[in-house]
PDB file of C-alpha atoms in Angstrom:
ATOM      1  CA  UNK T   1       0.000   0.000   0.000  1.00 47.00           C
ATOM      2  CA  UNK T   2       1.352   3.431  -0.897  1.00 49.00           C
ATOM      3  CA  UNK T   3       2.273   5.771   1.971  1.00 52.00           C
ATOM      4  CA  UNK T   4      -0.532   8.077   0.958  1.00 54.00           C
ATOM      5  CA  UNK T   5      -3.053   5.262   1.081  1.00 56.00           C
ATOM      6  CA  UNK T   6      -3.586   5.672   4.817  1.00 65.00           C
ATOM      7  CA  UNK T   7      -3.932   9.415   4.632  1.00 67.00           C
ATOM      8  CA  UNK T   8      -7.727   9.149   4.549  1.00 68.00           C
ATOM      9  CA  UNK T   9      -7.556   7.401   7.934  1.00 65.00           C
ATOM     10  CA  UNK T  10      -4.763   9.406   9.577  1.00 68.00           C
ATOM     11  CA  UNK T  11      -6.318  12.806   8.897  1.00 66.00           C
ATOM     12  CA  UNK T  12      -9.590  12.149  10.769  1.00 72.00           C
ATOM     13  CA  UNK T  13      -7.672  10.394  13.551  1.00 70.00           C
ATOM     14  CA  UNK T  14      -5.472  13.434  14.015  1.00 71.00           C
ATOM     15  CA  UNK T  15      -8.574  15.592  14.058  1.00 69.00           C
ATOM     16  CA  UNK T  16     -10.192  13.383  16.712  1.00 75.00           C
ATOM     17  CA  UNK T  17      -7.052  13.520  18.852  1.00 69.00           C
ATOM     18  CA  UNK T  18      -6.977  17.289  18.475  1.00 70.00           C
ATOM     19  CA  UNK T  19     -10.630  17.582  19.486  1.00 75.00           C
ATOM     20  CA  UNK T  20     -10.068  15.233  22.410  1.00 76.00           C
ATOM     21  CA  UNK T  21      -7.118  17.254  23.657  1.00 73.00           C
ATOM     22  CA  UNK T  22      -9.084  20.482  23.316  1.00 74.00           C
ATOM     23  CA  UNK T  23     -12.044  18.978  25.186  1.00 80.00           C
ATOM     24  CA  UNK T  24      -9.766  17.722  27.968  1.00 77.00           C
ATOM     25  CA  UNK T  25      -8.247  21.188  28.167  1.00 77.00           C
ATOM     26  CA  UNK T  26     -11.640  22.880  28.451  1.00 80.00           C
ATOM     27  CA  UNK T  27     -13.244  20.551  31.007  1.00 84.00           C
ATOM     28  CA  UNK T  28     -10.265  18.854  32.659  1.00 79.00           C
ATOM     29  CA  UNK T  29      -9.694  21.664  35.146  1.00 79.00           C
ATOM     30  CA  UNK T  30     -13.158  21.375  36.665  1.00 86.00           C
ATOM     31  CA  UNK T  31     -13.176  17.571  37.036  1.00 83.00           C
ATOM     32  CA  UNK T  32     -11.537  17.545  40.524  1.00 79.00           C
ATOM     33  CA  UNK T  33     -14.270  19.854  41.811  1.00 85.00           C
ATOM     34  CA  UNK T  34     -17.154  17.604  40.751  1.00 87.00           C
ATOM     35  CA  UNK T  35     -16.673  15.017  43.545  1.00 83.00           C
ATOM     36  CA  UNK T  36     -15.943  17.904  45.933  1.00 82.00           C
ATOM     37  CA  UNK T  37     -19.253  19.566  45.025  1.00 89.00           C
ATOM     38  CA  UNK T  38     -21.180  16.311  45.397  1.00 88.00           C
ATOM     39  CA  UNK T  39     -19.550  15.559  48.742  1.00 85.00           C
ATOM     40  CA  UNK T  40     -20.348  19.007  50.139  1.00 87.00           C
ATOM     41  CA  UNK T  41     -23.930  18.744  48.946  1.00 90.00           C
ATOM     42  CA  UNK T  42     -24.323  15.239  50.402  1.00 90.00           C
ATOM     43  CA  UNK T  43     -22.802  15.994  53.819  1.00 87.00           C
ATOM     44  CA  UNK T  44     -24.065  19.587  54.046  1.00 89.00           C
ATOM     45  CA  UNK T  45     -20.606  20.441  55.364  1.00 84.00           C
ATOM     46  CA  UNK T  46     -18.279  22.827  53.532  1.00 81.00           C
ATOM     47  CA  UNK T  47     -15.554  23.054  56.188  1.00 76.00           C
ATOM     48  CA  UNK T  48     -13.065  21.058  54.125  1.00 68.00           C
ATOM     49  CA  UNK T  49     -13.203  23.486  51.205  1.00 77.00           C
ATOM     50  CA  UNK T  50     -11.847  27.011  51.286  1.00 78.00           C
ATOM     51  CA  UNK T  51     -13.856  29.517  49.291  1.00 87.00           C
ATOM     52  CA  UNK T  52     -10.617  31.464  48.820  1.00 86.00           C
ATOM     53  CA  UNK T  53      -9.821  28.813  46.212  1.00 85.00           C
ATOM     54  CA  UNK T  54     -12.799  30.189  44.293  1.00 91.00           C
ATOM     55  CA  UNK T  55     -11.506  33.737  44.743  1.00 92.00           C
ATOM     56  CA  UNK T  56      -8.075  32.896  43.337  1.00 91.00           C
ATOM     57  CA  UNK T  57      -9.446  30.973  40.363  1.00 92.00           C
ATOM     58  CA  UNK T  58     -12.045  33.645  39.587  1.00 96.00           C
ATOM     59  CA  UNK T  59      -9.389  36.371  39.586  1.00 95.00           C
ATOM     60  CA  UNK T  60      -6.974  34.269  37.519  1.00 93.00           C
ATOM     61  CA  UNK T  61      -9.522  33.332  34.870  1.00 95.00           C
ATOM     62  CA  UNK T  62     -11.060  36.795  34.593  1.00 97.00           C
ATOM     63  CA  UNK T  63      -7.571  38.195  33.986  1.00 95.00           C
ATOM     64  CA  UNK T  64      -6.903  35.439  31.439  1.00 93.00           C
ATOM     65  CA  UNK T  65     -10.052  36.363  29.501  1.00 96.00           C
ATOM     66  CA  UNK T  66      -8.997  40.028  29.500  1.00 96.00           C
ATOM     67  CA  UNK T  67      -5.546  38.944  28.305  1.00 94.00           C
ATOM     68  CA  UNK T  68      -7.224  37.240  25.343  1.00 93.00           C
ATOM     69  CA  UNK T  69      -8.467  40.628  24.095  1.00 94.00           C
ATOM     70  CA  UNK T  70      -4.883  41.867  23.952  1.00 92.00           C
ATOM     71  CA  UNK T  71      -3.275  38.700  22.645  1.00 88.00           C
ATOM     72  CA  UNK T  72      -5.502  36.120  21.020  1.00 87.00           C
ATOM     73  CA  UNK T  73      -4.562  32.621  22.149  1.00 84.00           C
ATOM     74  CA  UNK T  74      -6.264  29.307  21.396  1.00 82.00           C
ATOM     75  CA  UNK T  75     -10.036  29.128  21.860  1.00 87.00           C
ATOM     76  CA  UNK T  76      -9.926  26.043  24.174  1.00 86.00           C
ATOM     77  CA  UNK T  77      -7.923  28.072  26.699  1.00 85.00           C
ATOM     78  CA  UNK T  78     -10.523  30.824  26.551  1.00 91.00           C
ATOM     79  CA  UNK T  79     -13.395  28.372  27.008  1.00 93.00           C
ATOM     80  CA  UNK T  80     -11.518  26.734  29.861  1.00 91.00           C
ATOM     81  CA  UNK T  81     -11.569  30.051  31.719  1.00 93.00           C
ATOM     82  CA  UNK T  82     -15.280  30.545  31.084  1.00 95.00           C
ATOM     83  CA  UNK T  83     -16.136  27.026  32.307  1.00 95.00           C
ATOM     84  CA  UNK T  84     -13.930  27.455  35.385  1.00 94.00           C
ATOM     85  CA  UNK T  85     -15.613  30.754  36.310  1.00 96.00           C
ATOM     86  CA  UNK T  86     -19.043  29.107  36.090  1.00 96.00           C
ATOM     87  CA  UNK T  87     -17.805  26.180  38.196  1.00 95.00           C
ATOM     88  CA  UNK T  88     -16.353  28.411  40.907  1.00 95.00           C
ATOM     89  CA  UNK T  89     -19.565  30.433  41.100  1.00 96.00           C
ATOM     90  CA  UNK T  90     -21.536  27.214  41.574  1.00 96.00           C
ATOM     91  CA  UNK T  91     -19.123  26.120  44.323  1.00 93.00           C
ATOM     92  CA  UNK T  92     -19.477  29.514  46.001  1.00 94.00           C
ATOM     93  CA  UNK T  93     -23.258  29.364  45.861  1.00 95.00           C
ATOM     94  CA  UNK T  94     -23.379  25.931  47.461  1.00 94.00           C
ATOM     95  CA  UNK T  95     -20.800  26.699  50.170  1.00 92.00           C
ATOM     96  CA  UNK T  96     -22.440  30.005  51.084  1.00 92.00           C
ATOM     97  CA  UNK T  97     -25.903  28.500  51.396  1.00 91.00           C
ATOM     98  CA  UNK T  98     -24.630  25.652  53.584  1.00 91.00           C
ATOM     99  CA  UNK T  99     -22.461  27.881  55.774  1.00 86.00           C
ATOM    100  CA  UNK T 100     -25.251  30.382  56.410  1.00 85.00           C
ATOM    101  CA  UNK T 101     -27.770  27.623  57.148  1.00 85.00           C
ATOM    102  CA  UNK T 102     -25.378  26.187  59.752  1.00 80.00           C
ATOM    103  CA  UNK T 103     -24.696  29.531  61.438  1.00 72.00           C
ATOM    104  CA  UNK T 104     -27.065  30.619  64.170  1.00 64.00           C
ATOM    105  CA  UNK T 105     -27.451  34.144  65.517  1.00 54.00           C
ATOM    106  CA  UNK T 106     -24.609  35.462  63.409  1.00 54.00           C
ATOM    107  CA  UNK T 107     -24.733  38.996  62.110  1.00 59.00           C
ATOM    108  CA  UNK T 108     -25.219  39.021  58.374  1.00 63.00           C
ATOM    109  CA  UNK T 109     -22.331  40.463  56.372  1.00 67.00           C
ATOM    110  CA  UNK T 110     -22.575  41.822  52.865  1.00 67.00           C
ATOM    111  CA  UNK T 111     -20.395  43.257  50.123  1.00 68.00           C
ATOM    112  CA  UNK T 112     -22.806  46.138  49.528  1.00 64.00           C
ATOM    113  CA  UNK T 113     -24.385  48.172  52.284  1.00 55.00           C
ATOM    114  CA  UNK T 114     -27.690  46.772  53.484  1.00 51.00           C
ATOM    115  CA  UNK T 115     -30.830  48.619  52.519  1.00 47.00           C
ATOM    116  CA  UNK T 116     -33.281  50.256  54.931  1.00 41.00           C
ATOM    117  CA  UNK T 117     -35.347  47.080  55.156  1.00 45.00           C
ATOM    118  CA  UNK T 118     -32.481  45.125  56.697  1.00 45.00           C
ATOM    119  CA  UNK T 119     -33.658  44.209  60.160  1.00 42.00           C
ATOM    120  CA  UNK T 120     -30.105  44.336  61.515  1.00 43.00           C
ATOM    121  CA  UNK T 121     -29.708  48.046  60.896  1.00 42.00           C
ATOM    122  CA  UNK T 122     -32.244  49.929  62.940  1.00 41.00           C
ATOM    123  CA  UNK T 123     -30.463  53.290  62.712  1.00 42.00           C
ATOM    124  CA  UNK T 124     -27.848  53.041  59.989  1.00 43.00           C
ATOM    125  CA  UNK T 125     -24.568  54.717  60.986  1.00 44.00           C
ATOM    126  CA  UNK T 126     -22.416  56.569  58.540  1.00 43.00           C
ATOM    127  CA  UNK T 127     -20.828  53.951  56.301  1.00 42.00           C
ATOM    128  CA  UNK T 128     -19.498  53.613  52.812  1.00 42.00           C
ATOM    129  CA  UNK T 129     -21.428  51.851  50.105  1.00 42.00           C
ATOM    130  CA  UNK T 130     -19.056  48.885  50.093  1.00 47.00           C
ATOM    131  CA  UNK T 131     -18.200  46.889  53.188  1.00 49.00           C
ATOM    132  CA  UNK T 132     -14.433  46.388  52.965  1.00 53.00           C
ATOM    133  CA  UNK T 133     -13.984  45.024  56.473  1.00 61.00           C
ATOM    134  CA  UNK T 134     -11.022  42.722  55.821  1.00 67.00           C
ATOM    135  CA  UNK T 135     -12.083  40.474  58.677  1.00 71.00           C
ATOM    136  CA  UNK T 136     -15.191  39.534  56.711  1.00 76.00           C
ATOM    137  CA  UNK T 137     -13.980  39.970  53.153  1.00 86.00           C
ATOM    138  CA  UNK T 138     -15.104  37.001  51.036  1.00 88.00           C
ATOM    139  CA  UNK T 139     -17.103  35.737  53.987  1.00 86.00           C
ATOM    140  CA  UNK T 140     -20.450  37.227  53.145  1.00 88.00           C
ATOM    141  CA  UNK T 141     -23.910  35.887  53.843  1.00 85.00           C
ATOM    142  CA  UNK T 142     -25.446  35.913  50.380  1.00 89.00           C
ATOM    143  CA  UNK T 143     -24.260  34.550  47.070  1.00 93.00           C
ATOM    144  CA  UNK T 144     -25.367  37.779  45.368  1.00 93.00           C
ATOM    145  CA  UNK T 145     -22.671  39.650  47.324  1.00 92.00           C
ATOM    146  CA  UNK T 146     -19.986  37.465  45.766  1.00 94.00           C
ATOM    147  CA  UNK T 147     -21.494  38.073  42.331  1.00 95.00           C
ATOM    148  CA  UNK T 148     -21.437  41.839  42.953  1.00 94.00           C
ATOM    149  CA  UNK T 149     -17.783  41.649  43.991  1.00 94.00           C
ATOM    150  CA  UNK T 150     -16.843  39.598  40.914  1.00 96.00           C
ATOM    151  CA  UNK T 151     -18.723  41.972  38.611  1.00 96.00           C
ATOM    152  CA  UNK T 152     -17.055  44.984  40.251  1.00 96.00           C
ATOM    153  CA  UNK T 153     -13.604  43.449  39.827  1.00 96.00           C
ATOM    154  CA  UNK T 154     -14.392  42.524  36.226  1.00 97.00           C
ATOM    155  CA  UNK T 155     -15.679  46.007  35.453  1.00 97.00           C
ATOM    156  CA  UNK T 156     -12.687  47.810  36.963  1.00 97.00           C
ATOM    157  CA  UNK T 157     -10.040  45.541  35.435  1.00 97.00           C
ATOM    158  CA  UNK T 158     -11.923  45.487  32.127  1.00 96.00           C
ATOM    159  CA  UNK T 159     -11.949  49.277  31.970  1.00 97.00           C
ATOM    160  CA  UNK T 160      -8.241  49.490  32.808  1.00 96.00           C
ATOM    161  CA  UNK T 161      -7.502  46.851  30.157  1.00 96.00           C
ATOM    162  CA  UNK T 162      -9.513  48.820  27.587  1.00 95.00           C
ATOM    163  CA  UNK T 163      -7.471  51.950  28.321  1.00 96.00           C
ATOM    164  CA  UNK T 164      -4.106  50.155  28.115  1.00 95.00           C
ATOM    165  CA  UNK T 165      -4.888  47.576  25.446  1.00 93.00           C
ATOM    166  CA  UNK T 166      -2.405  49.161  23.030  1.00 93.00           C
ATOM    167  CA  UNK T 167       0.472  48.723  25.478  1.00 93.00           C
ATOM    168  CA  UNK T 168       2.256  45.424  24.852  1.00 92.00           C
ATOM    169  CA  UNK T 169       3.965  45.688  28.258  1.00 93.00           C
ATOM    170  CA  UNK T 170       0.604  45.948  30.017  1.00 95.00           C
ATOM    171  CA  UNK T 171      -0.905  43.081  28.012  1.00 93.00           C
ATOM    172  CA  UNK T 172       2.045  40.759  28.669  1.00 91.00           C
ATOM    173  CA  UNK T 173       2.013  41.674  32.369  1.00 93.00           C
ATOM    174  CA  UNK T 174      -1.711  40.987  32.502  1.00 93.00           C
ATOM    175  CA  UNK T 175      -1.149  37.544  30.996  1.00 90.00           C
ATOM    176  CA  UNK T 176       1.614  36.787  33.484  1.00 90.00           C
ATOM    177  CA  UNK T 177      -0.538  37.836  36.456  1.00 92.00           C
ATOM    178  CA  UNK T 178      -3.382  35.644  35.218  1.00 90.00           C
ATOM    179  CA  UNK T 179      -1.410  32.404  34.996  1.00 88.00           C
ATOM    180  CA  UNK T 180       0.894  33.174  37.948  1.00 91.00           C
ATOM    181  CA  UNK T 181      -2.112  33.657  40.238  1.00 90.00           C
ATOM    182  CA  UNK T 182      -3.441  30.243  39.245  1.00 86.00           C
ATOM    183  CA  UNK T 183       0.018  28.662  39.541  1.00 86.00           C
ATOM    184  CA  UNK T 184       0.249  29.785  43.180  1.00 85.00           C
ATOM    185  CA  UNK T 185      -3.003  28.044  44.095  1.00 83.00           C
ATOM    186  CA  UNK T 186      -1.262  25.067  45.703  1.00 82.00           C
ATOM    187  CA  UNK T 187       1.347  27.062  47.666  1.00 84.00           C
ATOM    188  CA  UNK T 188      -0.872  27.747  50.739  1.00 79.00           C
ATOM    189  CA  UNK T 189      -1.677  24.017  50.871  1.00 78.00           C
ATOM    190  CA  UNK T 190       2.047  23.243  50.671  1.00 83.00           C
ATOM    191  CA  UNK T 191       2.793  25.698  53.480  1.00 82.00           C
ATOM    192  CA  UNK T 192      -0.027  24.436  55.679  1.00 78.00           C
ATOM    193  CA  UNK T 193       1.208  20.864  55.298  1.00 81.00           C
ATOM    194  CA  UNK T 194       4.699  22.037  56.271  1.00 85.00           C
ATOM    195  CA  UNK T 195       3.390  23.879  59.335  1.00 83.00           C
ATOM    196  CA  UNK T 196       1.341  20.903  60.502  1.00 80.00           C
ATOM    197  CA  UNK T 197       4.063  18.407  59.558  1.00 82.00           C
ATOM    198  CA  UNK T 198       1.192  16.324  58.259  1.00 80.00           C
ATOM    199  CA  UNK T 199      -1.021  15.782  55.214  1.00 76.00           C
ATOM    200  CA  UNK T 200      -3.783  14.204  57.281  1.00 72.00           C
ATOM    201  CA  UNK T 201      -7.141  14.561  55.582  1.00 61.00           C
ATOM    202  CA  UNK T 202      -5.671  14.996  52.116  1.00 65.00           C
ATOM    203  CA  UNK T 203      -6.769  12.627  49.396  1.00 64.00           C
ATOM    204  CA  UNK T 204      -3.861  11.110  47.474  1.00 72.00           C
ATOM    205  CA  UNK T 205      -6.227  10.596  44.546  1.00 73.00           C
ATOM    206  CA  UNK T 206      -7.007  14.303  44.550  1.00 72.00           C
ATOM    207  CA  UNK T 207      -3.309  15.229  44.587  1.00 77.00           C
ATOM    208  CA  UNK T 208      -2.636  12.839  41.698  1.00 82.00           C
ATOM    209  CA  UNK T 209      -5.517  14.433  39.784  1.00 80.00           C
ATOM    210  CA  UNK T 210      -3.972  17.881  40.315  1.00 77.00           C
ATOM    211  CA  UNK T 211      -0.562  16.684  39.149  1.00 85.00           C
ATOM    212  CA  UNK T 212      -1.780  14.801  36.083  1.00 84.00           C
ATOM    213  CA  UNK T 213      -4.132  17.634  35.098  1.00 81.00           C
ATOM    214  CA  UNK T 214      -1.504  20.349  35.507  1.00 84.00           C
ATOM    215  CA  UNK T 215       1.077  18.243  33.644  1.00 87.00           C
ATOM    216  CA  UNK T 216      -1.305  17.701  30.720  1.00 85.00           C
ATOM    217  CA  UNK T 217      -2.149  21.382  30.704  1.00 82.00           C
ATOM    218  CA  UNK T 218       1.508  22.421  30.644  1.00 86.00           C
ATOM    219  CA  UNK T 219       2.355  19.983  27.845  1.00 86.00           C
ATOM    220  CA  UNK T 220      -0.641  21.339  25.921  1.00 82.00           C
ATOM    221  CA  UNK T 221       0.671  24.886  26.381  1.00 83.00           C
ATOM    222  CA  UNK T 222       4.122  23.940  25.104  1.00 85.00           C
ATOM    223  CA  UNK T 223       2.995  21.846  22.121  1.00 83.00           C
ATOM    224  CA  UNK T 224       0.466  24.436  20.986  1.00 80.00           C
ATOM    225  CA  UNK T 225       2.904  27.313  21.433  1.00 79.00           C
ATOM    226  CA  UNK T 226       0.696  29.166  23.876  1.00 80.00           C
ATOM    227  CA  UNK T 227       2.001  32.510  25.181  1.00 83.00           C
ATOM    228  CA  UNK T 228       5.218  31.932  27.148  1.00 83.00           C
ATOM    229  CA  UNK T 229       3.561  33.004  30.406  1.00 83.00           C
ATOM    230  CA  UNK T 230       1.306  29.939  30.219  1.00 85.00           C
ATOM    231  CA  UNK T 231       4.189  27.496  29.823  1.00 86.00           C
ATOM    232  CA  UNK T 232       6.401  29.003  32.536  1.00 87.00           C
ATOM    233  CA  UNK T 233       3.647  29.207  35.140  1.00 86.00           C
ATOM    234  CA  UNK T 234       2.345  25.788  34.113  1.00 86.00           C
ATOM    235  CA  UNK T 235       5.749  24.299  34.910  1.00 90.00           C
ATOM    236  CA  UNK T 236       5.757  26.146  38.237  1.00 90.00           C
ATOM    237  CA  UNK T 237       2.346  24.699  39.049  1.00 88.00           C
ATOM    238  CA  UNK T 238       3.575  21.170  38.277  1.00 90.00           C
ATOM    239  CA  UNK T 239       6.577  21.681  40.587  1.00 91.00           C
ATOM    240  CA  UNK T 240       4.237  22.731  43.412  1.00 89.00           C
ATOM    241  CA  UNK T 241       2.069  19.644  42.836  1.00 88.00           C
ATOM    242  CA  UNK T 242       5.143  17.395  42.912  1.00 91.00           C
ATOM    243  CA  UNK T 243       6.261  19.053  46.158  1.00 91.00           C
ATOM    244  CA  UNK T 244       2.859  18.278  47.725  1.00 87.00           C
ATOM    245  CA  UNK T 245       3.152  14.677  46.517  1.00 88.00           C
ATOM    246  CA  UNK T 246       6.556  14.467  48.210  1.00 90.00           C
ATOM    247  CA  UNK T 247       4.995  15.792  51.408  1.00 88.00           C
ATOM    248  CA  UNK T 248       2.311  13.103  51.240  1.00 84.00           C
ATOM    249  CA  UNK T 249       5.012  10.437  50.880  1.00 84.00           C
ATOM    250  CA  UNK T 250       7.361  11.797  53.562  1.00 87.00           C
ATOM    251  CA  UNK T 251       4.737  12.548  56.204  1.00 84.00           C
ATOM    252  CA  UNK T 252       3.023   9.190  55.710  1.00 80.00           C
ATOM    253  CA  UNK T 253       6.215   7.095  55.768  1.00 76.00           C
ATOM    254  CA  UNK T 254       8.194   9.238  58.204  1.00 76.00           C
ATOM    255  CA  UNK T 255       5.673  10.819  60.603  1.00 75.00           C
ATOM    256  CA  UNK T 256       6.886  14.028  62.190  1.00 69.00           C
ATOM    257  CA  UNK T 257       6.505  15.065  65.799  1.00 56.00           C
ATOM    258  CA  UNK T 258       2.822  15.906  66.312  1.00 54.00           C
ATOM    259  CA  UNK T 259       2.017  19.585  66.294  1.00 49.00           C
ATOM    260  CA  UNK T 260      -1.104  20.747  68.113  1.00 47.00           C
ATOM    261  CA  UNK T 261      -3.515  22.049  65.526  1.00 46.00           C
ATOM    262  CA  UNK T 262      -7.182  21.833  64.819  1.00 44.00           C
ATOM    263  CA  UNK T 263      -8.156  19.033  62.501  1.00 43.00           C
ATOM    264  CA  UNK T 264      -9.007  20.535  59.162  1.00 45.00           C
ATOM    265  CA  UNK T 265      -9.543  18.143  56.287  1.00 46.00           C
ATOM    266  CA  UNK T 266      -8.051  19.351  53.049  1.00 46.00           C
ATOM    267  CA  UNK T 267      -9.595  17.674  50.070  1.00 49.00           C
ATOM    268  CA  UNK T 268      -8.682  20.353  47.586  1.00 53.00           C
ATOM    269  CA  UNK T 269      -6.155  23.076  47.042  1.00 57.00           C
ATOM    270  CA  UNK T 270      -6.958  25.492  49.814  1.00 47.00           C
ATOM    271  CA  UNK T 271      -6.026  28.926  50.980  1.00 49.00           C
TER     272      UNK T 271
END
């Protein structure tokens, strides 16, 4: 058979592989959060998941979408950001509803100032429109407050991006901030494990999912010649995942001296 005789078969196979890789890129990042979502919903307990994970991923993916307007990269990477934003909003909604339902006699906190019908403010004192009390930032009582915060951040950064879109330095910096923010997602988990000298409560399957997913993502960046920021920060993210895997191995095979700390299960990258 002539070498070109198999071309009719190889071309569609290459196309299928390309589509499969693109699909894995778009949806692969949210897969680890599906069992997490189901577990939280089943147990009605969100203590093992930090909503600051949602904050980091929302910021990172909003910045990545804005970066796309300045430097068009592959569509699967853009859709990945959109899917991740939707996923994080769903996680936030579930966690907020469960946390508020489990809290009794706790003063309600909000991103925007409460209106005159709020029963907790009988005689409203002088206050700004936005509640930027750092002690309660990202710990509000309604999902709509998180949406308002995300929309505000998107509006402000979108306007700044529009003004500076012609500056290549700004665009490249924006892209770096987007992927670097996401790459640092596992660092707080790494530090907390180091402080506790333990990875108790962590799921080895979850860590392996992080590592395999981030490795695939980084290889995808390199092979598809994505902007250099993606590849560099992807490699950094893989190194962090490998470091957490090493912690799991060391602390399970060579237990450290117990350190008094509150048990806090960590089933996902947490801040």
